[in-house]
mmCIF file of C-alpha atoms in Angstrom:
data_model
loop_
_atom_site.group_PDB
_atom_site.id
_atom_site.type_symbol
_atom_site.label_atom_id
_atom_site.label_comp_id
_atom_site.label_asym_id
_atom_site.label_seq_id
_atom_site.Cartn_x
_atom_site.Cartn_y
_atom_site.Cartn_z
ATOM 1 C CA MET A 1 55.651 -31.553 -5.949
ATOM 2 C CA ASN A 2 56.894 -27.698 -5.812
ATOM 3 C CA ASP A 3 54.612 -27.294 -8.935
ATOM 4 C CA LEU A 4 51.180 -27.810 -7.717
ATOM 5 C CA ARG A 5 48.775 -25.543 -7.755
ATOM 6 C CA LEU A 6 46.113 -25.317 -5.816
ATOM 7 C CA HIS A 7 42.944 -24.325 -6.778
ATOM 8 C CA PRO A 8 39.126 -22.559 -5.107
ATOM 9 C CA SER A 9 36.573 -25.212 -5.078
ATOM 10 C CA ARG A 10 34.374 -22.076 -6.139
ATOM 11 C CA PRO A 11 35.817 -20.860 -9.735
ATOM 12 C CA GLU A 12 33.112 -18.550 -10.220
ATOM 13 C CA GLU A 13 33.365 -16.391 -7.342
ATOM 14 C CA SER A 14 36.747 -16.489 -6.922
ATOM 15 C CA GLU A 15 36.847 -14.644 -9.669
ATOM 16 C CA ARG A 16 33.801 -11.857 -9.112
ATOM 17 C CA VAL A 17 36.177 -11.084 -6.249
ATOM 18 C CA ARG A 18 39.330 -10.882 -8.570
ATOM 19 C CA THR A 19 38.416 -8.507 -10.500
ATOM 20 C CA ARG A 20 36.419 -6.589 -7.708
ATOM 21 C CA LEU A 21 39.720 -6.742 -5.706
ATOM 22 C CA ARG A 22 41.376 -5.208 -9.595
ATOM 23 C CA LEU A 23 39.688 -2.441 -9.191
ATOM 24 C CA CYS A 24 40.807 -0.906 -6.360
ATOM 25 C CA THR A 25 44.559 -1.967 -6.822
ATOM 26 C CA PHE A 26 46.190 -1.524 -3.487
ATOM 27 C CA VAL A 27 45.346 -0.849 0.334
ATOM 28 C CA SER A 28 46.648 2.742 1.600
ATOM 29 C CA TYR A 29 45.886 3.603 5.186
ATOM 30 C CA GLY A 30 46.305 8.074 4.533
ATOM 31 C CA PRO A 31 49.874 8.551 2.836
ATOM 32 C CA LEU A 32 50.879 4.465 3.974
ATOM 33 C CA VAL A 33 50.173 2.330 0.853
ATOM 34 C CA LEU A 34 50.743 -1.491 1.067
ATOM 35 C CA PRO A 35 52.554 -3.973 -0.086
ATOM 36 C CA PHE A 36 48.980 -6.859 0.475
ATOM 37 C CA ARG A 37 46.373 -6.819 1.275
ATOM 38 C CA THR A 38 46.650 -9.364 3.698
ATOM 39 C CA LEU A 39 46.823 -8.368 7.406
ATOM 40 C CA LEU A 40 48.780 -10.455 10.639
ATOM 41 C CA SER A 41 45.934 -10.033 13.218
ATOM 42 C CA PRO A 42 47.025 -9.671 16.512
ATOM 43 C CA LEU A 43 47.649 -12.807 19.191
ATOM 44 C CA ALA A 44 48.894 -11.666 22.717
ATOM 45 C CA GLY A 45 51.937 -14.054 23.223
ATOM 46 C CA PHE A 46 52.086 -15.329 19.276
ATOM 47 C CA THR A 47 52.640 -12.138 16.495
ATOM 48 C CA ASN A 48 55.857 -11.560 18.358
ATOM 49 C CA LEU A 49 58.622 -10.431 16.413
ATOM 50 C CA PRO A 50 60.366 -13.058 15.924
ATOM 51 C CA PHE A 51 56.700 -14.790 14.214
ATOM 52 C CA ARG A 52 56.608 -11.752 12.215
ATOM 53 C CA ARG A 53 59.732 -11.800 11.156
ATOM 54 C CA VAL A 54 59.207 -15.575 9.558
ATOM 55 C CA VAL A 55 55.699 -14.327 8.257
ATOM 56 C CA HIS A 56 57.255 -11.648 5.676
ATOM 57 C CA GLU A 57 60.621 -13.978 4.458
ATOM 58 C CA LEU A 58 57.057 -16.205 3.652
ATOM 59 C CA GLY A 59 56.195 -13.531 1.318
ATOM 60 C CA GLY A 60 53.232 -11.354 0.688
ATOM 61 C CA LEU A 61 52.117 -9.916 4.476
ATOM 62 C CA GLY A 62 50.651 -6.286 3.917
ATOM 63 C CA LEU A 63 51.346 -5.647 7.306
ATOM 64 C CA GLY A 64 52.045 -7.121 10.552
ATOM 65 C CA THR A 65 51.314 -6.336 13.939
ATOM 66 C CA THR A 66 52.742 -6.187 17.387
ATOM 67 C CA ASP A 67 51.004 -8.657 20.353
ATOM 68 C CA LEU A 68 48.875 -6.047 21.965
ATOM 69 C CA VAL A 69 50.503 -3.107 24.781
ATOM 70 C CA ASN A 70 49.426 -1.632 27.469
ATOM 71 C CA ALA A 71 49.281 2.347 27.011
ATOM 72 C CA ARG A 72 49.835 2.947 30.568
ATOM 73 C CA GLY A 73 52.753 0.467 30.870
ATOM 74 C CA LEU A 74 54.992 1.660 27.630
ATOM 75 C CA LEU A 75 54.693 5.775 29.396
ATOM 76 C CA ALA A 76 56.343 4.040 32.407
ATOM 77 C CA GLY A 77 59.258 2.095 30.542
ATOM 78 C CA SER A 78 58.426 -0.956 31.580
ATOM 79 C CA GLU A 79 60.876 -4.168 29.497
ATOM 80 C CA LYS A 80 58.397 -5.778 29.075
ATOM 81 C CA THR A 81 56.678 -3.830 27.623
ATOM 82 C CA LEU A 82 59.178 -2.226 25.200
ATOM 83 C CA ARG A 83 59.967 -5.153 23.979
ATOM 84 C CA LEU A 84 56.942 -5.483 22.401
ATOM 85 C CA ILE A 85 57.297 -2.722 19.985
ATOM 86 C CA ALA A 86 61.167 -4.239 19.211
ATOM 87 C CA THR A 87 61.170 -4.474 15.123
ATOM 88 C CA HIS A 88 63.557 -5.075 12.899
ATOM 89 C CA PRO A 89 64.221 -3.811 8.745
ATOM 90 C CA ILE A 90 62.121 -6.212 7.529
ATOM 91 C CA ASP A 91 59.684 -6.076 9.439
ATOM 92 C CA ARG A 92 57.848 -3.108 7.708
ATOM 93 C CA PRO A 93 55.659 -1.724 7.402
ATOM 94 C CA PHE A 94 54.944 -1.811 11.187
ATOM 95 C CA SER A 95 52.164 -1.661 13.120
ATOM 96 C CA VAL A 96 51.732 -1.362 17.152
ATOM 97 C CA GLN A 97 48.445 -1.342 18.666
ATOM 98 C CA ILE A 98 47.886 0.161 21.924
ATOM 99 C CA PHE A 99 45.410 -0.244 24.663
ATOM 100 C CA GLY A 100 43.699 1.493 27.473
ATOM 101 C CA GLY A 101 41.046 3.778 28.918
ATOM 102 C CA GLU A 102 42.416 6.729 29.345
ATOM 103 C CA ALA A 103 42.693 9.008 25.717
ATOM 104 C CA SER A 104 45.865 11.320 27.590
ATOM 105 C CA ILE A 105 47.774 8.204 28.033
ATOM 106 C CA MET A 106 46.739 6.518 25.059
ATOM 107 C CA ARG A 107 47.935 10.569 23.138
ATOM 108 C CA ASP A 108 51.143 10.669 25.160
ATOM 109 C CA ALA A 109 52.040 6.505 24.105
ATOM 110 C CA ALA A 110 50.857 7.471 20.441
ATOM 111 C CA GLN A 111 53.358 10.099 20.550
ATOM 112 C CA LEU A 112 56.637 7.532 21.796
ATOM 113 C CA LEU A 113 55.702 5.525 19.151
ATOM 114 C CA GLU A 114 55.713 8.202 15.952
ATOM 115 C CA ALA A 115 59.142 9.106 18.256
ATOM 116 C CA ARG A 116 60.120 5.085 17.653
ATOM 117 C CA GLY A 117 59.445 4.930 14.122
ATOM 118 C CA VAL A 118 56.506 2.604 13.736
ATOM 119 C CA ASP A 119 54.528 2.852 10.523
ATOM 120 C CA SER A 120 51.302 3.124 12.232
ATOM 121 C CA ILE A 121 50.004 3.179 15.761
ATOM 122 C CA ASP A 122 46.073 0.507 15.911
ATOM 123 C CA ILE A 123 44.193 1.298 19.067
ATOM 124 C CA ASN A 124 42.365 -1.989 20.797
ATOM 125 C CA MET A 125 38.356 -1.931 21.031
ATOM 126 C CA GLY A 126 38.220 -5.390 20.638
ATOM 127 C CA CYS A 127 39.671 -7.439 23.031
ATOM 128 C CA PRO A 128 36.932 -9.587 25.669
ATOM 129 C CA VAL A 129 39.216 -10.336 27.951
ATOM 130 C CA PRO A 130 38.295 -9.897 31.452
ATOM 131 C CA LYS A 131 41.811 -8.074 32.892
ATOM 132 C CA VAL A 132 41.760 -5.585 29.471
ATOM 133 C CA VAL A 133 37.131 -5.169 29.545
ATOM 134 C CA LYS A 134 37.320 -3.839 33.328
ATOM 135 C CA THR A 135 40.145 -1.325 32.950
ATOM 136 C CA GLY A 136 37.644 1.020 30.341
ATOM 137 C CA ALA A 137 39.583 -0.593 27.170
ATOM 138 C CA GLY A 138 39.509 -2.817 24.862
ATOM 139 C CA ALA A 139 36.113 -4.071 23.516
ATOM 140 C CA SER A 140 34.597 -1.954 26.610
ATOM 141 C CA LEU A 141 34.716 1.044 24.640
ATOM 142 C CA MET A 142 32.255 0.145 22.435
ATOM 143 C CA CYS A 143 29.704 0.709 25.305
ATOM 144 C CA HIS A 144 30.477 4.153 25.377
ATOM 145 C CA ALA A 145 30.777 6.510 22.276
ATOM 146 C CA ASP A 146 31.383 9.480 22.590
ATOM 147 C CA ALA A 147 34.277 8.563 24.962
ATOM 148 C CA ALA A 148 35.232 6.189 22.591
ATOM 149 C CA THR A 149 35.013 8.765 19.398
ATOM 150 C CA GLU A 150 37.283 10.910 21.678
ATOM 151 C CA LEU A 151 40.344 9.252 22.791
ATOM 152 C CA VAL A 152 40.215 7.958 19.468
ATOM 153 C CA LYS A 153 40.365 11.446 18.358
ATOM 154 C CA ALA A 154 42.658 12.904 20.821
ATOM 155 C CA VAL A 155 44.838 9.809 19.404
ATOM 156 C CA VAL A 156 44.151 11.167 15.763
ATOM 157 C CA GLU A 157 45.890 14.808 16.377
ATOM 158 C CA ALA A 158 48.176 14.214 18.450
ATOM 159 C CA VAL A 159 50.560 12.071 15.916
ATOM 160 C CA HIS A 160 50.791 12.312 11.958
ATOM 161 C CA VAL A 161 51.440 8.511 11.466
ATOM 162 C CA PRO A 162 48.264 6.710 10.333
ATOM 163 C CA VAL A 163 46.009 5.330 13.171
ATOM 164 C CA THR A 164 42.925 2.873 12.511
ATOM 165 C CA VAL A 165 40.695 0.961 15.165
ATOM 166 C CA LYS A 166 40.974 -3.297 15.469
ATOM 167 C CA MET A 167 36.683 -3.868 17.226
ATOM 168 C CA ARG A 168 34.605 -6.786 16.798
ATOM 169 C CA LEU A 169 30.437 -5.902 16.231
ATOM 170 C CA GLY A 170 29.991 -4.543 19.604
ATOM 171 C CA TRP A 171 29.573 -5.908 23.111
ATOM 172 C CA ASP A 172 26.508 -8.121 22.557
ATOM 173 C CA ALA A 173 24.001 -8.733 20.037
ATOM 174 C CA SER A 174 21.874 -6.004 21.635
ATOM 175 C CA GLN A 175 24.807 -3.893 20.930
ATOM 176 C CA LEU A 176 25.966 -3.567 17.256
ATOM 177 C CA THR A 177 27.566 -0.393 17.486
ATOM 178 C CA ALA A 178 30.267 -0.943 15.369
ATOM 179 C CA PRO A 179 28.701 0.886 11.748
ATOM 180 C CA ARG A 180 27.827 3.760 14.288
ATOM 181 C CA PHE A 181 31.594 3.909 14.839
ATOM 182 C CA ALA A 182 33.017 3.266 12.226
ATOM 183 C CA ARG A 183 31.151 6.245 10.424
ATOM 184 C CA GLU A 184 32.396 8.562 13.607
ATOM 185 C CA PHE A 185 36.355 7.632 13.488
ATOM 186 C CA GLU A 186 36.017 7.756 9.565
ATOM 187 C CA GLN A 187 35.207 12.044 10.613
ATOM 188 C CA VAL A 188 37.960 12.153 13.012
ATOM 189 C CA GLY A 189 41.091 11.114 10.968
ATOM 190 C CA VAL A 190 41.033 7.768 10.617
ATOM 191 C CA ALA A 191 42.816 6.049 8.078
ATOM 192 C CA ALA A 192 41.571 2.216 9.035
ATOM 193 C CA VAL A 193 39.418 0.385 10.689
ATOM 194 C CA ALA A 194 39.703 -2.973 11.261
ATOM 195 C CA ILE A 195 36.399 -5.550 12.234
ATOM 196 C CA HIS A 196 36.353 -9.274 13.768
ATOM 197 C CA GLY A 197 33.152 -11.128 12.889
ATOM 198 C CA ARG A 198 31.618 -11.161 16.549
ATOM 199 C CA THR A 199 31.073 -9.801 20.036
ATOM 200 C CA ARG A 200 32.702 -9.044 23.056
ATOM 201 C CA ALA A 201 29.820 -11.384 24.553
ATOM 202 C CA GLN A 202 29.763 -14.309 21.581
ATOM 203 C CA GLY A 203 34.471 -14.717 22.984
ATOM 204 C CA PHE A 204 34.842 -16.638 20.046
ATOM 205 C CA SER A 205 31.766 -18.975 19.587
ATOM 206 C CA GLY A 206 29.817 -19.140 16.737
ATOM 207 C CA THR A 207 30.469 -18.429 13.473
ATOM 208 C CA VAL A 208 31.801 -14.921 12.258
ATOM 209 C CA ASN A 209 28.599 -12.103 11.136
ATOM 210 C CA ARG A 210 29.858 -11.767 7.257
ATOM 211 C CA ASP A 211 26.513 -8.641 7.220
ATOM 212 C CA GLY A 212 27.698 -7.112 10.023
ATOM 213 C CA ILE A 213 30.983 -6.933 9.222
ATOM 214 C CA ARG A 214 28.892 -6.348 5.518
ATOM 215 C CA GLN A 215 27.205 -3.860 6.855
ATOM 216 C CA VAL A 216 31.177 -1.725 8.735
ATOM 217 C CA VAL A 217 32.025 -1.705 5.129
ATOM 218 C CA GLU A 218 28.938 0.834 3.956
ATOM 219 C CA ALA A 219 28.950 2.610 6.694
ATOM 220 C CA VAL A 220 32.485 4.542 6.069
ATOM 221 C CA ASP A 221 32.339 6.177 2.866
ATOM 222 C CA SER A 222 36.426 5.997 1.729
ATOM 223 C CA ILE A 223 38.235 3.999 4.243
ATOM 224 C CA PRO A 224 39.336 0.465 4.079
ATOM 225 C CA VAL A 225 37.575 -1.579 6.285
ATOM 226 C CA ILE A 226 39.816 -4.680 7.155
ATOM 227 C CA ALA A 227 37.589 -7.921 7.524
ATOM 228 C CA ASN A 228 39.101 -10.689 10.487
ATOM 229 C CA GLY A 229 37.369 -13.305 12.101
ATOM 230 C CA ASP A 230 37.634 -17.721 10.771
ATOM 231 C CA ILE A 231 40.324 -16.734 8.287
ATOM 232 C CA ARG A 232 41.590 -20.265 7.877
ATOM 233 C CA SER A 233 42.282 -20.908 4.115
ATOM 234 C CA VAL A 234 42.531 -19.016 0.420
ATOM 235 C CA ASP A 235 38.759 -19.958 0.377
ATOM 236 C CA ASP A 236 37.618 -18.582 3.567
ATOM 237 C CA ALA A 237 39.312 -15.536 2.325
ATOM 238 C CA ILE A 238 37.964 -15.075 -1.247
ATOM 239 C CA SER A 239 34.169 -15.848 0.952
ATOM 240 C CA MET A 240 34.949 -13.046 3.405
ATOM 241 C CA TYR A 241 35.947 -11.109 0.393
ATOM 242 C CA ASP A 242 32.680 -11.913 -1.819
ATOM 243 C CA GLU A 243 30.165 -11.340 1.650
ATOM 244 C CA THR A 244 31.219 -7.941 3.015
ATOM 245 C CA GLY A 245 32.902 -5.986 0.437
ATOM 246 C CA CYS A 246 35.990 -5.880 2.093
ATOM 247 C CA GLN A 247 39.399 -4.490 0.542
ATOM 248 C CA ALA A 248 41.530 -5.432 3.150
ATOM 249 C CA ILE A 249 41.545 -9.348 5.249
ATOM 250 C CA SER A 250 43.124 -9.936 8.515
ATOM 251 C CA ILE A 251 44.287 -12.919 9.905
ATOM 252 C CA GLY A 252 45.207 -14.002 13.551
ATOM 253 C CA ARG A 253 45.469 -18.297 14.052
ATOM 254 C CA GLY A 254 45.037 -19.427 10.363
ATOM 255 C CA ALA A 255 48.320 -17.928 9.982
ATOM 256 C CA LEU A 256 50.040 -19.837 12.709
ATOM 257 C CA ALA A 257 48.143 -22.521 11.297
ATOM 258 C CA ASN A 258 49.637 -21.846 8.133
ATOM 259 C CA PRO A 259 52.110 -19.158 7.740
ATOM 260 C CA TRP A 260 52.335 -19.781 4.226
ATOM 261 C CA ILE A 261 48.761 -18.091 3.785
ATOM 262 C CA PHE A 262 49.699 -14.806 3.757
ATOM 263 C CA ARG A 263 51.912 -15.271 0.385
ATOM 264 C CA GLN A 264 49.137 -18.479 -1.053
ATOM 265 C CA LEU A 265 46.736 -14.999 -0.580
ATOM 266 C CA ALA A 266 48.942 -13.083 -2.741
ATOM 267 C CA GLU A 267 49.629 -15.733 -5.459
ATOM 268 C CA TRP A 268 46.013 -16.177 -5.942
ATOM 269 C CA GLU A 269 44.865 -12.286 -6.226
ATOM 270 C CA SER A 270 47.801 -12.385 -9.434
ATOM 271 C CA THR A 271 46.960 -15.608 -10.830
ATOM 272 C CA GLY A 272 43.216 -17.003 -9.025
ATOM 273 C CA ASP A 273 45.588 -20.143 -8.410
ATOM 274 C CA TRP A 274 48.312 -20.713 -5.258
ATOM 275 C CA SER A 275 50.937 -23.335 -4.729
ATOM 276 C CA PRO A 276 50.906 -25.797 -1.317
ATOM 277 C CA ALA A 277 51.983 -24.683 2.375
ATOM 278 C CA GLY A 278 55.483 -25.943 3.720
ATOM 279 C CA SER A 279 55.149 -29.768 3.822
ATOM 280 C CA PHE A 280 57.283 -31.750 6.611
ATOM 281 C CA ASN A 281 61.124 -30.376 6.154
ATOM 282 C CA ASP A 282 59.360 -26.865 5.492
ATOM 283 C CA ARG A 283 58.163 -26.242 9.102
ATOM 284 C CA LEU A 284 61.293 -28.102 10.359
ATOM 285 C CA LEU A 285 62.677 -25.911 8.221
ATOM 286 C CA LEU A 286 60.789 -23.106 9.708
ATOM 287 C CA MET A 287 60.671 -23.596 13.224
ATOM 288 C CA ARG A 288 64.391 -23.740 13.506
ATOM 289 C CA THR A 289 64.715 -20.351 12.163
ATOM 290 C CA GLN A 290 61.932 -18.596 13.996
ATOM 291 C CA PHE A 291 63.481 -20.519 17.716
ATOM 292 C CA ARG A 292 67.112 -19.021 16.635
ATOM 293 C CA TYR A 293 65.044 -14.961 16.258
ATOM 294 C CA LEU A 294 63.225 -15.635 19.189
ATOM 295 C CA GLN A 295 66.738 -16.574 20.485
ATOM 296 C CA GLU A 296 68.392 -13.113 20.100
ATOM 297 C CA TRP A 297 65.168 -11.129 21.022
ATOM 298 C CA VAL A 298 65.057 -12.821 24.440
ATOM 299 C CA GLY A 299 68.306 -15.146 24.980
ATOM 300 C CA GLU A 300 68.371 -18.256 25.482
ATOM 301 C CA GLU A 301 67.234 -19.315 28.620
ATOM 302 C CA THR A 302 63.932 -17.065 27.582
ATOM 303 C CA ALA A 303 63.538 -18.350 24.329
ATOM 304 C CA VAL A 304 62.843 -22.177 25.585
ATOM 305 C CA SER A 305 60.704 -21.561 27.832
ATOM 306 C CA ALA A 306 58.514 -19.033 25.932
ATOM 307 C CA PHE A 307 58.610 -21.410 22.339
ATOM 308 C CA ARG A 308 57.132 -23.669 23.736
ATOM 309 C CA LYS A 309 53.018 -22.637 22.908
ATOM 310 C CA MET A 310 54.117 -22.243 19.515
ATOM 311 C CA SER A 311 56.158 -25.326 18.646
ATOM 312 C CA HIS A 312 53.971 -27.740 20.037
ATOM 313 C CA TRP A 313 51.324 -26.209 16.915
ATOM 314 C CA TYR A 314 54.207 -26.580 14.993
ATOM 315 C CA THR A 315 54.475 -30.003 15.645
ATOM 316 C CA LYS A 316 50.941 -30.980 16.008
ATOM 317 C CA ALA A 317 50.652 -29.210 12.542
ATOM 318 C CA MET A 318 53.783 -31.053 11.111
ATOM 319 C CA ARG A 319 51.973 -34.368 12.579
ATOM 320 C CA VAL A 320 55.300 -35.451 14.362
ATOM 321 C CA GLY A 321 53.902 -38.037 17.518
ATOM 322 C CA PRO A 322 52.769 -37.550 21.182
ATOM 323 C CA ALA A 323 56.126 -38.969 22.819
ATOM 324 C CA LEU A 324 57.853 -36.401 20.401
ATOM 325 C CA ARG A 325 55.654 -33.444 21.142
ATOM 326 C CA HIS A 326 56.255 -34.232 25.034
ATOM 327 C CA ALA A 327 60.360 -34.487 24.330
ATOM 328 C CA VAL A 328 60.190 -30.167 22.568
ATOM 329 C CA GLN A 329 57.258 -28.929 25.247
ATOM 330 C CA SER A 330 60.007 -30.607 27.913
ATOM 331 C CA ALA A 331 63.402 -29.310 26.437
ATOM 332 C CA LYS A 332 65.337 -27.103 28.863
ATOM 333 C CA THR A 333 67.497 -25.715 26.976
ATOM 334 C CA GLY A 334 68.577 -24.678 23.120
ATOM 335 C CA GLU A 335 70.684 -28.120 23.781
ATOM 336 C CA GLU A 336 68.040 -30.059 23.966
ATOM 337 C CA PHE A 337 65.399 -28.738 22.187
ATOM 338 C CA GLU A 338 67.833 -29.566 18.567
ATOM 339 C CA GLN A 339 68.065 -32.499 18.970
ATOM 340 C CA VAL A 340 64.701 -32.649 19.824
ATOM 341 C CA LEU A 341 64.104 -31.455 16.413
ATOM 342 C CA GLN A 342 67.454 -33.443 15.019
ATOM 343 C CA GLU A 343 64.792 -36.889 16.365
ATOM 344 C CA ILE A 344 61.598 -35.278 14.829
ATOM 345 C CA ALA A 345 63.596 -35.326 11.702
ATOM 346 C CA LEU A 346 64.085 -39.006 11.442
ATOM 347 C CA ALA A 347 60.765 -40.247 12.654
ATOM 348 C CA GLY A 348 59.270 -37.442 9.769
ATOM 349 C CA PRO A 349 55.780 -37.336 10.252
ATOM 350 C CA ARG A 350 52.587 -39.536 10.376
ATOM 351 C CA GLY A 351 50.604 -40.640 7.678
ATOM 352 C CA ALA A 352 52.555 -38.405 5.219
ATOM 353 C CA THR A 353 55.744 -37.893 3.811
ATOM 354 C CA LYS A 354 58.328 -35.268 4.062
ATOM 355 C CA ASP A 355 58.039 -32.981 1.161
ATOM 356 C CA GLY A 356 54.725 -33.495 0.117
ATOM 357 C CA LEU A 357 51.226 -32.537 1.226
ATOM 358 C CA LEU A 358 50.162 -32.320 5.175
ATOM 359 C CA PRO A 359 47.142 -32.315 6.008
ATOM 360 C CA ASP A 360 45.360 -29.479 7.275
ATOM 361 C CA PHE A 361 45.725 -28.099 11.202
ATOM 362 C CA GLU A 362 43.294 -25.133 13.138
ATOM 363 C CA ILE A 363 43.886 -24.261 15.848
ATOM 364 C CA PRO A 364 41.768 -24.096 18.733
ATOM 365 C CA VAL A 365 40.028 -20.908 20.450
ATOM 366 C CA PRO A 366 39.200 -20.251 23.912
ATOM 367 C CA SER A 367 36.327 -21.839 24.715
ATOM 368 C CA GLY A 368 33.620 -21.184 27.841
ATOM 369 C CA PRO A 369 32.423 -18.086 28.629
ATOM 370 C CA ASN A 370 35.103 -15.152 28.501
ATOM 371 C CA GLU A 371 35.622 -14.920 32.234
ATOM 372 C CA HIS A 372 36.844 -17.752 32.330
ATOM 373 C CA TRP A 373 39.468 -17.163 29.786
#
């Protein structure tokens, strides 16, 4: 099984993209050169330090970004907020994503982060959820061009580390403002922009508008545009590169379902094919490792409860039966958690072998109107 290689479903498209990417051999945020062109998207509650550590150890990750960090909470010294910006030697390069609607608060938070040694600072202009939008932050900034540009400019001018912006295509289908914003942000000095190919009104419904992302790519002169949305496999990534002309991609939920996707993409870019994602046994080991890192980070009691949502996705991907999935979710101590994992190890996956390929698995996105999330 270790010798098995997977191949693109559309070989001609794959070679066309690989040829283009070879012409831009690296992606840089100003002076910061990324080791790979594939990034981990920030996902609140998931892309924390323990997850970033295990993904870096698997290989192929160009840049990890924190959960969404409240700039005001950062300046107030909130213990919970400060925990979000914790890092580790393997977690490099390292970016912190901040949100807020006031330029002075965002500026001061950026300076605090620079003093703590972060490699890059990302400004969130894409979060669609009401509790962020109602503060004038996240995707709501895309409705206020002048204020948004002044906020971004204030952050860029306050620090020496690269500043990037993550945004959606616009507020709704009638306001696809991302190309305009990208041009203006490049002029005030941002090092890159990342685009989720949906509007705020869409939430996660429908499909990603790759043509909209291409318009952003064509709107800037020289900064990289990072494409995001609906990238669940190497084939999805190839199509995103091909249809948008982007230089890099960012993956969120696809990485939760398959933490090996960054390594796979590095292999594909180098050779044209790639090794499979982890087996049942590989995922069980990774699950134990991530939980151990979480214990080191927040302590056993908090780790047990905090890991429940992640263990749910691990065990679903591993084809674990419902009773054992429920048992791992119900564990109250680290000892109980390990006991259940031992039972899972003995039982193995349903309909597959412990060392063989597992069926593809997708993590669902929030459904319904944004206001109900």
